[in-house]
Coordinates of C-alpha atoms and ligand atoms in Angstrom, one line a residue:
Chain A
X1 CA 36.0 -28.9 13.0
X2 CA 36.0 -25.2 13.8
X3 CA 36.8 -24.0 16.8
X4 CA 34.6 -21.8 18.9
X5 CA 36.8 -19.2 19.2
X6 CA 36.8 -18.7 15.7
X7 CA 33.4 -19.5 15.0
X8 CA 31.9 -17.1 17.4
X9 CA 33.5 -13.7 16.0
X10 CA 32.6 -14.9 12.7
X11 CA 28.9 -15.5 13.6
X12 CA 29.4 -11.7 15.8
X13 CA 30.3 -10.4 12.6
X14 CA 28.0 -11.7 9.9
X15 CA 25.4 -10.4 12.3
X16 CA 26.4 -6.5 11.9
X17 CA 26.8 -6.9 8.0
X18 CA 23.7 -8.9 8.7
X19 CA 22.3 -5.5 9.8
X20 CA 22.8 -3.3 7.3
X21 CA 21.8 -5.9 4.7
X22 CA 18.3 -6.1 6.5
X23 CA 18.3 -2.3 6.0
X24 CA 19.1 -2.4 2.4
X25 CA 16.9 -5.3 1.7
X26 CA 13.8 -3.9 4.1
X27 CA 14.2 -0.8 1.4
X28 CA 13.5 -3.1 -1.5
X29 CA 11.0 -5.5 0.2
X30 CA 8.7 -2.6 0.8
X31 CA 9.0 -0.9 -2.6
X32 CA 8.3 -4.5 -3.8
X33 CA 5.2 -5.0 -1.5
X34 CA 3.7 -1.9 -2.5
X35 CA 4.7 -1.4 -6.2
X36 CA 4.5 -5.3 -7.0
X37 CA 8.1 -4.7 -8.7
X38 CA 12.0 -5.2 -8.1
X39 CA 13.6 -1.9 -7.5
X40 CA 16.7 -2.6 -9.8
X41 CA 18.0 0.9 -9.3
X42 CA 18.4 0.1 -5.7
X43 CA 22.0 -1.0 -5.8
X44 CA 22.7 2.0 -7.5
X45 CA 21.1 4.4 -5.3
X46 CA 22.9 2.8 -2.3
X47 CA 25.8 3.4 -4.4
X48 CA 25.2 7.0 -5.1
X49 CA 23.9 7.4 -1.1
X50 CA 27.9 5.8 -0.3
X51 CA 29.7 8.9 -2.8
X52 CA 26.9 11.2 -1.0
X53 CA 28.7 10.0 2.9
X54 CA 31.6 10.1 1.0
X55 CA 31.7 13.4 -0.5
X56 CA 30.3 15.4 2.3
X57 CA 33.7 13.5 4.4
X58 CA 36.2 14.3 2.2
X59 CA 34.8 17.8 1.3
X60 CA 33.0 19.4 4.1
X61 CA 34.4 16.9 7.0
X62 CA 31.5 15.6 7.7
X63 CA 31.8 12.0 10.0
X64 CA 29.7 9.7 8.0
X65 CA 27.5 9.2 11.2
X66 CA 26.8 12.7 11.5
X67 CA 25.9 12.7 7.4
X68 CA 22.7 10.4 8.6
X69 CA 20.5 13.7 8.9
X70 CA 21.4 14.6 5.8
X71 CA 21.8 11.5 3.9
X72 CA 18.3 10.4 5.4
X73 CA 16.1 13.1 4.2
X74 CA 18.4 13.7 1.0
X75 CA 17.5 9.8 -0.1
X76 CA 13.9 10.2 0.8
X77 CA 13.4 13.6 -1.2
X78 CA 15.1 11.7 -4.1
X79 CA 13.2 8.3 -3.9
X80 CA 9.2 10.6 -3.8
X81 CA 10.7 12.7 -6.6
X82 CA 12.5 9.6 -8.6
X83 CA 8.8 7.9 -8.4
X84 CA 6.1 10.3 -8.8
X85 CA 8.1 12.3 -11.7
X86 CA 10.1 10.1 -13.2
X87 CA 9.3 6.1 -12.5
X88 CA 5.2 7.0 -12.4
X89 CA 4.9 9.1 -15.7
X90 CA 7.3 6.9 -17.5
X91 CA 5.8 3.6 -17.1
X92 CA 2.5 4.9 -17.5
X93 CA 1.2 2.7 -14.5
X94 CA 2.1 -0.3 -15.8
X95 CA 4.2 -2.7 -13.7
X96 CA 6.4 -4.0 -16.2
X97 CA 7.7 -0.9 -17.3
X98 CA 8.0 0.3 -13.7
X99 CA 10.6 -2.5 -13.9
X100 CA 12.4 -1.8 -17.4
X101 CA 12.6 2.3 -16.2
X102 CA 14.2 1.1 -12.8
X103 CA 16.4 -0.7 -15.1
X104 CA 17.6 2.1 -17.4
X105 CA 18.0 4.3 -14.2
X106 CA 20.6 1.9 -13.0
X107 CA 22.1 2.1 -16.1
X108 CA 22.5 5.6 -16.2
X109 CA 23.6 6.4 -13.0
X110 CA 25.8 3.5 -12.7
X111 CA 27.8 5.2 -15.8
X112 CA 27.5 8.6 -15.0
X113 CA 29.3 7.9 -11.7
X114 CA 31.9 5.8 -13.9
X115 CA 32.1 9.0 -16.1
X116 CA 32.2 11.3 -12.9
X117 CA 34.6 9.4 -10.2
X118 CA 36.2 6.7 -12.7
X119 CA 36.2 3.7 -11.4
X120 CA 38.6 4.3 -8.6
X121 CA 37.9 2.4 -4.9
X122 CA 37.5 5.1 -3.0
X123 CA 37.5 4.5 1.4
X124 CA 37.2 7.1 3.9
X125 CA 39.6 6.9 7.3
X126 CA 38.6 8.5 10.5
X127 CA 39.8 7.9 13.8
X128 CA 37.7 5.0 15.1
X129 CA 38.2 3.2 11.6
X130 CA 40.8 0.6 13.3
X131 CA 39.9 0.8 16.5
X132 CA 38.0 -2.5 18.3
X133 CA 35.9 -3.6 20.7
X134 CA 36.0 -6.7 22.7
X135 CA 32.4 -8.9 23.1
X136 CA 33.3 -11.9 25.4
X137 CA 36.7 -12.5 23.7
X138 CA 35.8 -11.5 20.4
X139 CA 37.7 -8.3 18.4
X140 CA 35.0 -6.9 16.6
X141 CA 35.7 -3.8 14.7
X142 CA 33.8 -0.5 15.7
X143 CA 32.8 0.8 12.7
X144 CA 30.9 -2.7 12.2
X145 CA 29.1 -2.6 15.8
X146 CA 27.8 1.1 15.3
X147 CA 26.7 -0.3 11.8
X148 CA 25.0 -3.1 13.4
X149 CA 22.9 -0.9 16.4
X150 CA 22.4 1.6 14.1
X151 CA 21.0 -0.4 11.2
X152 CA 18.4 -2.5 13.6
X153 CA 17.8 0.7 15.4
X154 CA 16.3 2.2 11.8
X155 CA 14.6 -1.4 11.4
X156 CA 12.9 -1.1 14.4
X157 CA 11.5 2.7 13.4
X158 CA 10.6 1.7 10.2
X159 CA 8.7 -1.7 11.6
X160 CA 6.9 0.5 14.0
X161 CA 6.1 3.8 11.5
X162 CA 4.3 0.8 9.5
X163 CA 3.2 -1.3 11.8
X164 CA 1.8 1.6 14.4
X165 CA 0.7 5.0 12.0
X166 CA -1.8 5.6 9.1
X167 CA 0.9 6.4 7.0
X168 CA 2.1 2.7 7.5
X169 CA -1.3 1.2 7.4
X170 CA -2.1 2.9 4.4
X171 CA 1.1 1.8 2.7
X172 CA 0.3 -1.8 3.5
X173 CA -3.3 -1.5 2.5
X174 CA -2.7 0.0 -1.0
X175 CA -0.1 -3.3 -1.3
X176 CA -3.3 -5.7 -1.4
X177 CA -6.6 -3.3 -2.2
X178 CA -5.7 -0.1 -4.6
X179 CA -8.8 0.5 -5.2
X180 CA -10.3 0.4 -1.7
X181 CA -7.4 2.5 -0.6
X182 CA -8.8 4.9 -2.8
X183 CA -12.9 4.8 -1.3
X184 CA -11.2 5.6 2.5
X185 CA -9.7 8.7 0.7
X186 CA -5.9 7.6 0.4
X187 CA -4.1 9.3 -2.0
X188 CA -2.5 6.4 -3.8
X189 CA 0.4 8.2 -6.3
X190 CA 1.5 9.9 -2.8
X191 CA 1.8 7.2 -1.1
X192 CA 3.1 5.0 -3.9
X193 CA 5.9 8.0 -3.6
X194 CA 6.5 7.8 0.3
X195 CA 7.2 4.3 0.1
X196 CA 9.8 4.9 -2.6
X197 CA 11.3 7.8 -0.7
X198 CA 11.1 5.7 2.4
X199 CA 12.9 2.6 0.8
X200 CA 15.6 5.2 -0.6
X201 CA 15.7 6.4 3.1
X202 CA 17.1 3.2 4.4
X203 CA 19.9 3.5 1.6
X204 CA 20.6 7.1 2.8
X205 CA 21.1 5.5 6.5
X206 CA 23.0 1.5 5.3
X207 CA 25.5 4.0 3.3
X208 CA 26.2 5.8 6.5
X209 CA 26.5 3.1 8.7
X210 CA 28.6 1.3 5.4
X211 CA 31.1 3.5 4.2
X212 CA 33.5 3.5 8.0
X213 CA 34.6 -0.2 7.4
X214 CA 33.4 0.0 3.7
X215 CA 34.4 1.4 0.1
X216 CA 32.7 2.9 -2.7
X217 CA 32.9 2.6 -6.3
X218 CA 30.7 3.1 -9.3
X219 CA 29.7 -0.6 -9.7
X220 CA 29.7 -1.2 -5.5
X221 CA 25.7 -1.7 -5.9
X222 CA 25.7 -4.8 -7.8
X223 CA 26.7 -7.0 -5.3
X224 CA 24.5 -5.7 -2.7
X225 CA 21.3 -6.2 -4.9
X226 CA 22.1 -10.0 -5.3
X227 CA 22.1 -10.2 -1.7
X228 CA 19.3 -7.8 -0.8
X229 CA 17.5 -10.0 -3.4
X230 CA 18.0 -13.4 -1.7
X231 CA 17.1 -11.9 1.5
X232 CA 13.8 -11.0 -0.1
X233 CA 13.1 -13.8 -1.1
X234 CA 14.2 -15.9 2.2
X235 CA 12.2 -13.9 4.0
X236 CA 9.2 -13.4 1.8
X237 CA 8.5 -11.4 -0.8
X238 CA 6.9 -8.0 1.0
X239 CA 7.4 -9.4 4.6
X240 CA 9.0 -7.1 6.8
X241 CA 9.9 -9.0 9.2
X242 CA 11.0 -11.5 6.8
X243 CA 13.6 -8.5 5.6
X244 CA 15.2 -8.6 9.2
X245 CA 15.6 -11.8 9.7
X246 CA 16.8 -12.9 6.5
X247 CA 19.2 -9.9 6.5
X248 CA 21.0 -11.1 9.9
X249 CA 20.9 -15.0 8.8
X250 CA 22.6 -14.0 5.6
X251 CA 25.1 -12.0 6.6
X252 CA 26.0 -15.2 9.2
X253 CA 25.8 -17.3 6.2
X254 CA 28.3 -15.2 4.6
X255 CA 30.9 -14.6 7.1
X256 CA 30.4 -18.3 8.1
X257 CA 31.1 -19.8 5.0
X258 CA 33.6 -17.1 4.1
X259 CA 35.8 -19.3 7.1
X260 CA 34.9 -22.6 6.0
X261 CA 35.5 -21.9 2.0
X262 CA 37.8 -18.3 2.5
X263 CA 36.9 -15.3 1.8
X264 CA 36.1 -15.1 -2.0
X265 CA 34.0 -18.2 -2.4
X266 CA 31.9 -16.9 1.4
X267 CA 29.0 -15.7 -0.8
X268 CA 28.1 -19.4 -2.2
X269 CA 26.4 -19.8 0.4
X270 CA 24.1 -17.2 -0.3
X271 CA 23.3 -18.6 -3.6
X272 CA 22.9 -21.9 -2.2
X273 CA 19.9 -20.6 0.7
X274 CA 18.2 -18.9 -2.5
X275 CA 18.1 -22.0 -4.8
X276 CA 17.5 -23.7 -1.9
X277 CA 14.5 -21.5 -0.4
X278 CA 13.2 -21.3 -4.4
X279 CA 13.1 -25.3 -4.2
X280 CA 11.2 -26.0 -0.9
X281 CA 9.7 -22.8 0.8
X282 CA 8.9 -20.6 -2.4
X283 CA 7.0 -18.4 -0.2
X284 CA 10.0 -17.3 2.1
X285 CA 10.7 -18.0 5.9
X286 CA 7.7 -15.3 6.6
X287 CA 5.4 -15.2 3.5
X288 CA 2.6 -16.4 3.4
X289 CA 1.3 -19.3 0.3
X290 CA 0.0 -17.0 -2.7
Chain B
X1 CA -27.4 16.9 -1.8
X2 CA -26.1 15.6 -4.9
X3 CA -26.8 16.6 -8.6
X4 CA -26.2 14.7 -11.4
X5 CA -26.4 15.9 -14.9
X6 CA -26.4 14.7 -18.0
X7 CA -23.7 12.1 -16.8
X8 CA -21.8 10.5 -19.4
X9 CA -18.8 8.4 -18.0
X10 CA -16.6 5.1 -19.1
X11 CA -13.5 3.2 -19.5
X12 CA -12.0 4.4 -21.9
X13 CA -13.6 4.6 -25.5
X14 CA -16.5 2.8 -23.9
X15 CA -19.1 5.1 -22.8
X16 CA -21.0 3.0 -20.4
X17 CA -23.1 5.7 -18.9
X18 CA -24.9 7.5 -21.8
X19 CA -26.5 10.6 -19.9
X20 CA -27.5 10.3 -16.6
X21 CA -29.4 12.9 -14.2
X22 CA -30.8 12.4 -10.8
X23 CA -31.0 14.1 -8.0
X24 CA -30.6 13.1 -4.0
X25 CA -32.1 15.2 -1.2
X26 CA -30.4 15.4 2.0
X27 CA -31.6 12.8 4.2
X28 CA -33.4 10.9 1.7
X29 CA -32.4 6.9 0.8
X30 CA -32.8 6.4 -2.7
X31 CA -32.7 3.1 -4.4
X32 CA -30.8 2.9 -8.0
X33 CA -32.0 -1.1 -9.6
X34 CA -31.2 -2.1 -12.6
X35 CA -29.8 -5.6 -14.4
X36 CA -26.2 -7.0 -14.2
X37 CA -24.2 -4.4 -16.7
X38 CA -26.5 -1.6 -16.6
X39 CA -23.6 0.7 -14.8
X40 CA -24.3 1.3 -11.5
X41 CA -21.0 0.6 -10.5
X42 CA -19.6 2.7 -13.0
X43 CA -22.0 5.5 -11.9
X44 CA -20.6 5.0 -8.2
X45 CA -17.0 5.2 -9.7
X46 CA -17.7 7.9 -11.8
X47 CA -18.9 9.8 -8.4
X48 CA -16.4 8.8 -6.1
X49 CA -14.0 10.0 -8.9
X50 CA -12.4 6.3 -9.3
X51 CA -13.3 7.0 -13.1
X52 CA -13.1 10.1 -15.2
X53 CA -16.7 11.3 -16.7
X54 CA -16.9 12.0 -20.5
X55 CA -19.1 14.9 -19.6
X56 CA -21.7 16.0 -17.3
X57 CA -21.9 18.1 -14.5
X58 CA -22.0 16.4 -10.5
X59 CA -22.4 18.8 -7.5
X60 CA -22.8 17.8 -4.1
X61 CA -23.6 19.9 -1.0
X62 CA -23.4 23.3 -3.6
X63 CA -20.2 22.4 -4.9
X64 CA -19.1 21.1 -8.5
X65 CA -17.1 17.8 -8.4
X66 CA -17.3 16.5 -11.6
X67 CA -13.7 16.3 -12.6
X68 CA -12.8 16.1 -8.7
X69 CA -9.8 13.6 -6.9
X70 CA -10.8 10.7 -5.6
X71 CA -9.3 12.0 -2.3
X72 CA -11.5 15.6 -2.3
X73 CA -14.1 13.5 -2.9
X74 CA -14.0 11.6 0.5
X75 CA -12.4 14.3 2.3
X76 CA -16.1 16.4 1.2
X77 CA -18.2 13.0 2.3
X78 CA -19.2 11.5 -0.2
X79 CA -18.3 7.6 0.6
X80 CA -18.9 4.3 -1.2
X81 CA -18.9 1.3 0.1
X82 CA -17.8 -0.8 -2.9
X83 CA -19.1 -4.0 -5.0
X84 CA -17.4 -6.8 -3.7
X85 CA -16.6 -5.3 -0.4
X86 CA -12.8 -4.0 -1.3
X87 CA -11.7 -4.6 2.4
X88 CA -7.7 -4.8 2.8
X89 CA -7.2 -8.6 3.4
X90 CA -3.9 -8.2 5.1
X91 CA -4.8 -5.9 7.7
X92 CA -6.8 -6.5 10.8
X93 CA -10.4 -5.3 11.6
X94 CA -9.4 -2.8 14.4
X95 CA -7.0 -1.3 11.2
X96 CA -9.2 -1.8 8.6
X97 CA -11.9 0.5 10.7
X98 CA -9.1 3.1 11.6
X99 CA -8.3 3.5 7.6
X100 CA -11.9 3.9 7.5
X101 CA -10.9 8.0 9.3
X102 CA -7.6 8.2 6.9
X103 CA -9.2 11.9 5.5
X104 CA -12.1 12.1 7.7
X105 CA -13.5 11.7 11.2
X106 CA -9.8 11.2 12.2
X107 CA -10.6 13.2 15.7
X108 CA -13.5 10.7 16.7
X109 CA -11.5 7.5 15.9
X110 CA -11.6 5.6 18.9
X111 CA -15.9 6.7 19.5
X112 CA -16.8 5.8 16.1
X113 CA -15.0 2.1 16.1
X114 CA -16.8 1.6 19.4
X115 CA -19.8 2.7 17.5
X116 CA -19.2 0.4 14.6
X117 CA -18.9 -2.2 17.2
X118 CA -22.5 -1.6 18.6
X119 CA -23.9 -1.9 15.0
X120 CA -21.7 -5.2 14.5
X121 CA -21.0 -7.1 17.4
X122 CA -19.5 -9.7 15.5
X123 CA -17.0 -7.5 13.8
X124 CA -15.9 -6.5 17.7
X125 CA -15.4 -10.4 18.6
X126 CA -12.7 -10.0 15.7
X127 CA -11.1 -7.3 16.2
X128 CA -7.3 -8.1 15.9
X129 CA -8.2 -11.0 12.8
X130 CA -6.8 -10.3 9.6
X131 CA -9.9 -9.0 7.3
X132 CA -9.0 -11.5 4.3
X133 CA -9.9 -14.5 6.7
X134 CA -13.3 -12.8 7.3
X135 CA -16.1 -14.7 6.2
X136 CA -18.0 -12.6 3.3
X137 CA -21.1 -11.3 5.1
X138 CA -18.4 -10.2 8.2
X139 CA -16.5 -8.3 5.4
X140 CA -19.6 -6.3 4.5
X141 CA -20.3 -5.6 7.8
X142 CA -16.6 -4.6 7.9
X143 CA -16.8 -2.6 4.6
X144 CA -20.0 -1.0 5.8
X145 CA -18.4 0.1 8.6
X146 CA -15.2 1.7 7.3
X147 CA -17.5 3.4 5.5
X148 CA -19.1 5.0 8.7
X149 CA -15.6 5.3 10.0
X150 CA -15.3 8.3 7.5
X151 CA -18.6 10.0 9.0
X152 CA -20.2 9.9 5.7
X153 CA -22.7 12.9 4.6
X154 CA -23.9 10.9 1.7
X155 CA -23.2 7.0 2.0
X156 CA -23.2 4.8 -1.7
X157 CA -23.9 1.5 -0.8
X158 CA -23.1 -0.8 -3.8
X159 CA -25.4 -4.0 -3.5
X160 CA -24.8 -4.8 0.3
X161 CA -26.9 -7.5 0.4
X162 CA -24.6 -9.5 -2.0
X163 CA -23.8 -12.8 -0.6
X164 CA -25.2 -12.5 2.8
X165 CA -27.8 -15.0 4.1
X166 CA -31.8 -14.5 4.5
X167 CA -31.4 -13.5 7.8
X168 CA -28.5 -11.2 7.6
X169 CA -30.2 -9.6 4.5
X170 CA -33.2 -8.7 6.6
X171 CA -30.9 -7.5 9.2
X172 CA -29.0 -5.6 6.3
X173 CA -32.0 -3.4 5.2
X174 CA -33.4 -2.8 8.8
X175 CA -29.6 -1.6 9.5
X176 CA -29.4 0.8 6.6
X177 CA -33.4 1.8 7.1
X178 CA -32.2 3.2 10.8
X179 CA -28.6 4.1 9.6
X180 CA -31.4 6.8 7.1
X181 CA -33.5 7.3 10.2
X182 CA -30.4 8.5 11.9
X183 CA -30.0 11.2 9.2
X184 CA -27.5 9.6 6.8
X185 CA -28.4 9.9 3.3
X186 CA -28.1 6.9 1.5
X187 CA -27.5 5.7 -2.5
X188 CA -28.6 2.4 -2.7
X189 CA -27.4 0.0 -5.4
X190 CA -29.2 -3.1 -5.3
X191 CA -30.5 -6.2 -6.8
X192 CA -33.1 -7.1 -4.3
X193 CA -35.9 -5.1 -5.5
X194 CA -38.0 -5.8 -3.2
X195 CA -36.2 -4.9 0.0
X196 CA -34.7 -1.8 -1.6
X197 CA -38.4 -0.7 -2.6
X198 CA -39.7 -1.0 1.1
X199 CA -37.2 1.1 2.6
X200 CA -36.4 4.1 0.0
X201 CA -38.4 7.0 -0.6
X202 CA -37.6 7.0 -4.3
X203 CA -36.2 5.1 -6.8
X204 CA -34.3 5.2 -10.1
X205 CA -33.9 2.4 -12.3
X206 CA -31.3 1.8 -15.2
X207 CA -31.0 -0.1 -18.2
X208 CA -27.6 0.8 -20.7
X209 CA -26.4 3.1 -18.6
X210 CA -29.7 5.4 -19.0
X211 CA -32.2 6.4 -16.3
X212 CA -35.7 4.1 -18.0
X213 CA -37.5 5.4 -14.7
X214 CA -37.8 7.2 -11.9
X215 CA -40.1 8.1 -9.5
X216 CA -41.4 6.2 -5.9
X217 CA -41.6 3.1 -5.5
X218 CA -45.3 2.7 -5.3
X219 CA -45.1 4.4 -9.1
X220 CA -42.4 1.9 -10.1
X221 CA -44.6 -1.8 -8.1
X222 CA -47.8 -0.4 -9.9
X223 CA -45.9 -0.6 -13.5
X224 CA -46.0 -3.6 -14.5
X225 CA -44.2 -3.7 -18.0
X226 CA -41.2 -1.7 -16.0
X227 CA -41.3 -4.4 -14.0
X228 CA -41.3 -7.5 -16.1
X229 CA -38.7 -5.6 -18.7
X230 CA -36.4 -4.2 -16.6
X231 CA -36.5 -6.1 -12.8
X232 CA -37.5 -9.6 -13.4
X233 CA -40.5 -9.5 -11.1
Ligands
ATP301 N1 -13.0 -1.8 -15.9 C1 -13.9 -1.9 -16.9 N2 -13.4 -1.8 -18.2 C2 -14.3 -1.9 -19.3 N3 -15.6 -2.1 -19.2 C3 -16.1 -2.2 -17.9 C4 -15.3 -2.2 -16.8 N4 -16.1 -2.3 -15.7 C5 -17.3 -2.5 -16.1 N5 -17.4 -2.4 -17.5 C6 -18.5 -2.6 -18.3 O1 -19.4 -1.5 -18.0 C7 -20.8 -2.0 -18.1 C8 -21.5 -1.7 -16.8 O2 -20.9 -2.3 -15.7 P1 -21.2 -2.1 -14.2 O3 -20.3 -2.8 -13.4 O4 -21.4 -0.6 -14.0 O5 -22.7 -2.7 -14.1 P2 -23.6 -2.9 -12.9 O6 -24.9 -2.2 -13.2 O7 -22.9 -2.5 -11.6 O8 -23.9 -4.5 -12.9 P3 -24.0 -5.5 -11.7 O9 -25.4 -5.5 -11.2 O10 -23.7 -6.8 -12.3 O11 -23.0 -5.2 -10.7 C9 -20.7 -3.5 -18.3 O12 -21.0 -3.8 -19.7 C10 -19.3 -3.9 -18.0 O13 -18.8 -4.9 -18.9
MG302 MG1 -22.3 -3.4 -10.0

């Protein structure tokens, strides 16, 4: 039996991964909702967001947290451009090669940063990198508990932005009814764009909160899609909140099992919720029954 | 109000509308009847600029608009209120009607919902449901008005009646009789002829996507062969 005084910084600590996965994974769940299609170029974006906090550290000296109001709008421009130039005129607006262009966009940026920054690790230090925080008798690192209130923090803005202004209404009423969307006058290919630039915005802000107690390198994307992906799918495919939620309970899952089965083998567990949420609640923790 | 000429419009290779011209007045209601497939949808498409016209010319209020964006469409007035209703099932009433002023009307929001609600009662009893648990003649009422929501100068209405019960369709056609009487101009698409007839002060009526009459509707009841050929009655 483990004790509670391991247990409970393990739990403190899946929560703030927890965090910034819900960020990632809130990205991809609302691209999904509202383009019906898996962003696969969203592992490498985050990746390419991570060399962006990276870069502007080692080069300019910029703290990865103060990078956030450039990272954020940097992402956003790049996600409206990335869709209404690229994504939208090459699939010709059909979904399945929405999907197969995402594809090849991962591809090529995945190997241009191999062919630009080799496939060295790369990690940033600054001065609060080692430094801790105690939360009732639990060490948890700094880096991690800035990542976790700044990640639901972001959440919460993006939750109320589409839960509370036209912009968010409209994106969740062209998700369902296109072509009503179109009779009340919305501009559908602009906000088809917005939501892109909006998912890529909550890479721009999970890479700032990352990189502190994180690392980048070329292929550093791959294994947050898995996990963004099975929080998608705990949650519900297009469910927002779902996102959240399934974001914190994985990243418990994770550190969690990472004690019980050591460090390597922590991710099984993951695997094991998404076979197991595929088997008996198809529709997610928060969808709802197609 | 509107002008429509020679309107010719489709999907694709199929030209659908082979064409059309027609004209609406400003504060006229004018019926537009014809059987399943003659293309009135796709003439209400082709208008609110859903779909592309072949050729033709369509002005409204002066101005050209016959190759015009969906959005500049709305944002000038001209609103549909589609076939089959088109409400967005996963968002409430109250949001539904507030989408309804996305481009238009935006400023007077919270006076016209309240005014929507006077016109449908029922719709205000529901305000916080999701619109996809609606029953159907509640999402008419809904669609109809999200279409007000938008302060319409010229208001398609695409078969209303669809679906609703004897007693809502008579409530139906008195509402869009003093909806006119209020000064809206109204396109109605219909397939109850005989409603349609008593409240519009002219009508058109299409078979493959050509116009095979217009005129009022006292010209159109006292035509018989029109009648039996082309309306069933
Ligand atoms: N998306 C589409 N693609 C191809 N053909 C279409 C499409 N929509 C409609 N049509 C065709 O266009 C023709 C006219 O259809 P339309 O919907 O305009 O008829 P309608 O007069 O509105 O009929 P109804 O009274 O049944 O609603 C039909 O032959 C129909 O099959
Ligand atoms: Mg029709």
């Amino acid at each position: 039996m483990l004790e509670l005084s391991i247990l409970f910084p393990s739990i403190l600590n899946g929560l703030t991964t927890g965090a910034v996965y819900a960020l990632i994974a809130l990205g991809l769940t609302l691209i999904y909702g509202v383009l019906h299609i898996i962003n696969f170029a969203h592992g490498a974006l985050l990746m390419l967001a991570l060399y962006g906090v990276y870069f502007l550290h080692q080069s300019l000296g910029i703290d990865p947290y103060a990078s956030l109001p450039v990272m954020v709008p940097a992402m956003f421009l790049l996600g409206y451009g990335l869709q209404r130039f690229v994504i939208n005129r090459a699939s010709h607006g059909k979904e399945e090669n929405i999907l197969l262009v995402t594809l090849g966009l991962a591809i090529i940026m995945e190997n241009l940063a191999l062919y630009l920054w080799r496939s060295d690790t790369r990690t940033i230090e600054t001065a609060y990198t080692f430094s801790t925080i105690d939360i009732f008798g639990a060490m948890i690192s700094v880096p991690k508990v800035a990542a976790f209130a700044g990640a639901l923090a972001v959440c919460a803005l993006l939750l109320l932005l589409l839960a509370r202004t036209d912009l968010g209404r409209a994106i969740r009423a062209i998700a369902k009814e296109r072509q009503g969307a179109k009779l009340v006058g919305i501009d559908v290919e602009h906000v088809f764009a917005m939501s892109f630039g909006i998912g890529l915005a909550c890479l721009g802000a999970a890479a700032c909160f990352l990189l502190p107690a994180y690392y980048v390198n070329p292929l550093v994307g791959n294994g947050f899609i898995l996990i963004a992906f099975t929080i998608v799918v705990l949650g519900g495919m297009g469910s927002f909140v779902g996102a959240l939620a399934g974001g914190l309970i994985i990243g418990v899952v994770e550190s969690v099992g990472g004690l019980w089965l050591g460090e390597s083998l922590g991710q099984i567990g993951i695997f094991l919720i998404f076979i197991l949420v595929l088997l008996f609640r198809p529709q997610g923790l928060f969808g709802v029954k197609a | 109000m509107l002008e429509i000429e020679n309107l010719r419009g489709g999907y694709g290779q199929v030209e659908v509308l082979r064409g059309i011209s027609m004209n609406i007045g400003e504060g006229e209601i004018v019926a537009v009847l014809g059987s399943n497939g003659a293309g009135k949808s796709t003439l209400n498409n082709t208008l609110s600029g859903i779909i592309p016209p072949i050729a033709g010319r369509i002005s409204f209020d002066g101005k050209e608009i016959t190759r015009a964006r969906y959005t500049d469409i709305v944002a000038a007035g001209l609103i549909q209120v589609p076939e089959g209703r088109r409400v967005f099932p996963n968002l409430t009433v109250e949001e539904n009607l507030e989408l309804g002023s996305y481009l238009r009307g935006g400023v007077r929001r919270r006076q016209n919902i309240e005014r929507v609600f006077a016109i449908f009662p029922r719709l205000k009893e529901r305000i916080a449901q999701r619109a996809g648990t609606l029953s159907g003649g509640e999402q008419q009422m809904l669609a109809i008005g999200r279409g007000l929501m938008g302060e319409p100068r010229l208001l398609i209405l695409d078969e209303p009646s669809l679906g609703l019960s004897p007693l809502l369709v008579e409530e139906m056609f008195a509402l869009i009789k003093r909806l006119n009487e209020e000064g809206l101009t109204i396109l109605l698409v219909e397939q109850n002829v005989g409603q349609s007839l008593e409240i519009s002060g002219r009508a058109f009526v299409l078979e493959n996507g050509a116009v095979v009459f217009s005129g009022t509707p006292d010209e159109l009841l006292s035509n018989s062969d029109l009648k039996r050929a082309y309306l069933g009655i």
